[in-house]
Short mmCIF file of C-alpha atoms in Angstrom, two decimals:
data_model
loop_
_atom_site.label_atom_id
_atom_site.label_comp_id
_atom_site.label_asym_id
_atom_site.label_seq_id
_atom_site.Cartn_x
_atom_site.Cartn_y
_atom_site.Cartn_z
CA PRO A 1138 0.00 0.00 0.00
CA VAL A 1139 1.13 3.56 -0.76
CA PHE A 1140 0.22 6.47 1.49
CA ILE A 1141 -0.01 9.89 -0.12
CA THR A 1142 1.07 12.54 2.41
CA PRO A 1143 2.13 16.20 2.16
CA GLN A 1144 5.78 15.07 2.35
CA ASN A 1145 5.62 12.90 -0.80
CA LYS A 1146 3.21 14.91 -2.93
CA GLN A 1147 5.96 15.81 -5.38
CA THR A 1148 6.78 12.17 -6.19
CA ASN A 1149 3.16 11.12 -6.32
CA ASN A 1150 1.67 14.19 -7.94
CA LYS A 1151 -0.87 12.35 -10.07
CA LYS A 1152 -2.36 10.34 -7.20
CA SER A 1153 -2.13 13.32 -4.85
CA ASN A 1154 -4.25 15.39 -7.22
CA MET A 1155 -6.79 12.59 -7.41
CA SER A 1156 -6.84 12.45 -3.62
CA THR A 1157 -7.40 16.13 -3.00
CA SER A 1158 -9.82 16.74 -5.88
CA THR A 1159 -11.98 13.70 -5.29
CA HIS A 1160 -11.80 13.01 -1.56
CA HIS A 1161 -10.43 16.27 -0.11
CA HIS A 1162 -8.07 14.32 2.17
CA ASP A 1163 -4.36 14.95 2.74
CA GLU A 1164 -3.83 11.20 3.13
CA ILE A 1165 -5.37 8.30 1.26
CA LEU A 1166 -4.61 4.59 1.01
CA TYR A 1167 -4.10 3.02 -2.40
CA ARG A 1168 -4.21 -0.73 -2.89
CA GLN A 1169 -1.39 -2.84 -4.33
CA ASP A 1170 -2.58 -2.36 -7.91
CA GLY A 1171 -3.24 1.37 -7.51
CA ARG A 1172 -7.01 1.17 -6.98
CA LEU A 1173 -9.02 2.94 -4.33
CA HIS A 1174 -10.97 0.78 -1.87
CA ASP A 1175 -14.20 1.08 -3.90
CA GLU A 1176 -12.71 0.69 -7.39
CA LEU A 1177 -13.27 -2.34 -9.60
CA ARG A 1178 -10.73 -3.87 -11.94
CA ASP A 1179 -11.06 -3.32 -15.69
CA LEU A 1180 -14.03 -5.25 -17.07
CA THR A 1181 -14.38 -6.56 -20.63
CA THR A 1182 -17.08 -8.78 -22.12
CA LYS A 1183 -17.48 -10.72 -25.35
CA LEU A 1184 -20.73 -12.35 -26.56
CA SER A 1185 -21.66 -14.85 -29.27
CA PHE A 1186 -18.08 -16.03 -29.80
CA CYS A 1187 -18.91 -19.76 -29.85
CA ASN A 1188 -20.65 -21.10 -32.95
CA TYR A 1189 -21.70 -24.43 -31.45
CA ALA A 1190 -23.49 -22.91 -28.45
CA ASP A 1191 -26.87 -21.18 -28.41
CA GLY A 1192 -25.41 -18.46 -26.19
CA SER A 1193 -21.87 -17.63 -25.09
CA ALA A 1194 -20.13 -15.01 -22.99
CA GLN A 1195 -16.57 -14.31 -21.98
CA VAL A 1196 -16.05 -12.00 -19.02
CA THR A 1197 -12.64 -10.70 -18.00
CA MET A 1198 -12.12 -8.74 -14.79
CA GLY A 1199 -8.51 -7.76 -14.32
CA PHE A 1200 -6.62 -11.01 -14.88
CA THR A 1201 -9.61 -13.23 -14.05
CA LYS A 1202 -11.26 -14.74 -17.12
CA VAL A 1203 -14.39 -16.93 -17.29
CA ILE A 1204 -16.39 -18.27 -20.22
CA ALA A 1205 -19.98 -19.51 -20.11
CA LEU A 1206 -21.76 -21.51 -22.83
CA VAL A 1207 -25.51 -22.15 -23.02
CA HIS A 1208 -27.04 -25.07 -24.93
CA GLY A 1209 -30.80 -25.07 -25.35
CA PRO A 1210 -33.55 -25.02 -24.62
CA LYS A 1211 -33.51 -28.47 -26.18
CA GLU A 1212 -35.43 -31.69 -25.73
CA SER A 1213 -34.52 -33.26 -22.43
CA SER A 1214 -32.44 -36.44 -22.36
CA SER A 1215 -34.66 -37.56 -19.47
CA ARG A 1216 -37.78 -39.36 -20.67
CA GLN A 1217 -39.67 -38.33 -17.55
CA LEU A 1218 -38.79 -34.65 -17.99
CA ALA A 1219 -39.47 -34.75 -21.73
CA THR A 1220 -43.10 -35.61 -21.01
CA ASP A 1221 -43.39 -32.97 -18.28
CA LYS A 1222 -44.87 -29.89 -19.91
CA ASP A 1223 -45.04 -27.81 -16.71
CA GLY A 1224 -41.46 -26.62 -16.80
CA GLY A 1225 -37.92 -27.13 -18.05
CA GLN A 1226 -34.77 -28.13 -16.23
CA LEU A 1227 -31.57 -26.19 -15.71
CA LYS A 1228 -28.24 -28.02 -15.67
CA ILE A 1229 -25.02 -26.19 -14.80
CA SER A 1230 -21.43 -27.41 -14.70
CA TYR A 1231 -18.59 -25.35 -13.24
CA ASN A 1232 -14.98 -26.18 -14.03
CA THR A 1233 -11.63 -24.59 -13.28
CA THR A 1234 -8.52 -25.25 -15.33
CA SER A 1235 -5.64 -26.80 -13.42
CA PHE A 1236 -3.48 -23.77 -14.27
CA CYS A 1237 -6.05 -21.04 -13.57
CA ARG A 1238 -4.04 -19.65 -10.64
CA GLY A 1239 -0.68 -19.96 -12.33
CA LYS A 1240 0.22 -23.26 -10.68
CA GLN A 1241 -1.05 -26.81 -10.77
CA MET A 1242 -4.00 -27.53 -8.49
CA ALA A 1243 -4.96 -30.93 -7.13
CA GLU A 1244 -7.78 -32.47 -9.17
CA SER A 1245 -9.65 -33.85 -6.16
CA LYS A 1246 -9.66 -30.50 -4.40
CA ARG A 1247 -10.84 -28.66 -7.50
CA SER A 1248 -13.56 -31.21 -8.29
CA HIS A 1249 -15.17 -31.02 -4.86
CA ARG A 1250 -15.28 -27.23 -4.86
CA ASN A 1251 -16.50 -27.10 -8.44
CA VAL A 1252 -19.42 -29.43 -7.77
CA GLU A 1253 -20.41 -27.36 -4.73
CA PHE A 1254 -20.40 -24.08 -6.62
CA ALA A 1255 -22.21 -25.59 -9.61
CA SER A 1256 -25.03 -26.45 -7.21
CA THR A 1257 -25.01 -22.87 -5.90
CA LEU A 1258 -25.19 -21.49 -9.44
CA ARG A 1259 -28.12 -23.74 -10.25
CA ASP A 1260 -30.00 -22.64 -7.12
CA VAL A 1261 -29.39 -18.97 -7.94
CA PHE A 1262 -30.51 -19.11 -11.56
CA ASP A 1263 -33.42 -21.46 -10.92
CA THR A 1264 -35.09 -18.59 -9.11
CA VAL A 1265 -34.88 -16.16 -12.06
CA LEU A 1266 -35.25 -18.34 -15.17
CA MET A 1267 -38.73 -18.62 -16.67
CA VAL A 1268 -38.51 -22.42 -16.80
CA GLU A 1269 -42.29 -22.66 -17.14
CA GLN A 1270 -41.86 -21.48 -20.72
CA TYR A 1271 -39.72 -24.48 -21.60
CA GLY A 1272 -41.81 -27.49 -20.63
CA GLY A 1273 -40.16 -30.81 -21.48
CA SER A 1274 -36.87 -29.09 -22.28
CA GLU A 1275 -33.52 -28.63 -20.62
CA ILE A 1276 -31.09 -25.74 -20.57
CA VAL A 1277 -27.45 -26.72 -20.15
CA VAL A 1278 -24.86 -24.17 -18.99
CA GLU A 1279 -21.13 -24.87 -19.04
CA VAL A 1280 -18.87 -22.54 -17.06
CA THR A 1281 -15.07 -22.65 -17.28
CA VAL A 1282 -12.62 -20.53 -15.30
CA ILE A 1283 -9.62 -19.91 -17.56
CA ALA A 1284 -7.71 -17.68 -15.15
CA ASP A 1285 -8.42 -16.83 -11.51
CA ASP A 1286 -6.80 -13.77 -9.98
CA GLY A 1287 -9.63 -13.40 -7.47
CA GLY A 1288 -13.38 -12.98 -7.79
CA ALA A 1289 -13.83 -15.94 -10.16
CA LYS A 1290 -17.19 -16.91 -8.70
CA SER A 1291 -18.61 -13.43 -9.13
CA VAL A 1292 -17.23 -13.24 -12.67
CA ALA A 1293 -18.79 -16.65 -13.36
CA ILE A 1294 -22.22 -15.44 -12.22
CA ASN A 1295 -21.96 -12.42 -14.51
CA ALA A 1296 -20.82 -14.60 -17.41
CA VAL A 1297 -23.77 -16.97 -16.97
CA THR A 1298 -26.21 -14.05 -16.95
CA LEU A 1299 -24.76 -12.66 -20.18
CA ALA A 1300 -24.68 -16.09 -21.86
CA LEU A 1301 -28.34 -16.70 -20.99
CA ILE A 1302 -29.24 -13.28 -22.40
CA ASP A 1303 -27.24 -14.11 -25.54
CA ALA A 1304 -29.19 -17.38 -25.91
CA GLY A 1305 -32.50 -15.54 -25.55
CA ILE A 1306 -33.52 -17.42 -22.42
CA GLY A 1307 -36.35 -15.71 -20.53
CA MET A 1308 -35.42 -14.33 -17.11
CA ARG A 1309 -37.49 -12.47 -14.54
CA GLU A 1310 -34.46 -10.40 -13.55
CA TYR A 1311 -30.73 -10.29 -14.17
CA VAL A 1312 -28.23 -11.67 -11.66
CA VAL A 1313 -25.02 -9.69 -11.17
CA SER A 1314 -22.26 -10.19 -8.63
CA ALA A 1315 -19.09 -8.65 -7.20
CA THR A 1316 -16.61 -9.74 -4.57
CA THR A 1317 -15.76 -7.73 -1.48
CA GLY A 1318 -13.32 -8.29 1.34
CA VAL A 1319 -11.47 -6.67 4.24
CA VAL A 1320 -7.90 -5.61 3.46
CA ASN A 1321 -5.83 -3.71 6.02
CA ASN A 1322 -8.98 -3.23 8.10
CA LYS A 1323 -10.69 -1.55 5.15
CA ALA A 1324 -13.65 -2.93 3.20
CA CYS A 1325 -12.55 -3.23 -0.43
CA ALA A 1326 -14.51 -3.97 -3.59
CA ASP A 1327 -13.45 -6.60 -6.13
CA VAL A 1328 -10.51 -8.09 -4.24
CA CYS A 1329 -7.79 -9.76 -6.29
CA TRP A 1330 -6.09 -13.00 -5.31
CA SER A 1331 -3.15 -11.41 -3.45
CA GLU A 1332 -5.58 -9.26 -1.46
CA ARG A 1333 -7.72 -12.27 -0.69
CA LYS A 1334 -4.75 -14.15 0.75
CA ALA A 1335 -3.68 -11.17 2.84
CA GLY A 1336 -7.16 -10.03 3.88
CA GLU A 1337 -10.23 -11.37 5.62
CA PHE A 1338 -13.77 -12.47 4.85
CA PRO A 1339 -13.89 -12.56 1.03
CA LEU A 1340 -17.56 -12.53 0.06
CA ALA A 1341 -19.36 -12.72 -3.29
CA VAL A 1342 -22.52 -10.62 -3.30
#
């Protein structure tokens, strides 16, 4: 962290001007990557990039990158569900590459966590999808974390929302998410991986 004080204004003129003009403080704490406590990392999105999916989205936040693919609605592989005209079924898989954090991760550890979060994703989106419009059908969502520098779960939620929109799936409302955490006793938005390791209570909201 870098503290901007009257003594080092000359060497940090740019950030000092930002401090005084925006916050009117003589001293302000910047995070490791130069962000203020309430600043998000750079966000980029890309839709419809996958030809074999009905909807696709790539979301990049800082160095965290997630892709989501949507297949369907299509006829269910389950005979029981295929004859059920009252509503469709949502299936979600969540996978992380072994190198997503820059080093090899144990397969067993990744698999357990991935299954747990896939269930969470399904519970979240089951509440907003208009499944009653897709009786006898299933909607399959595949989520893959390519790189994880913190906030991957929040980025995944945002990617799924955009992929569903891209596929034209009916939703009652849109689900968006961001990660927050406590770093140096300060609540910070969109914590990166180094901040998560050094801080407390990372939470996706």
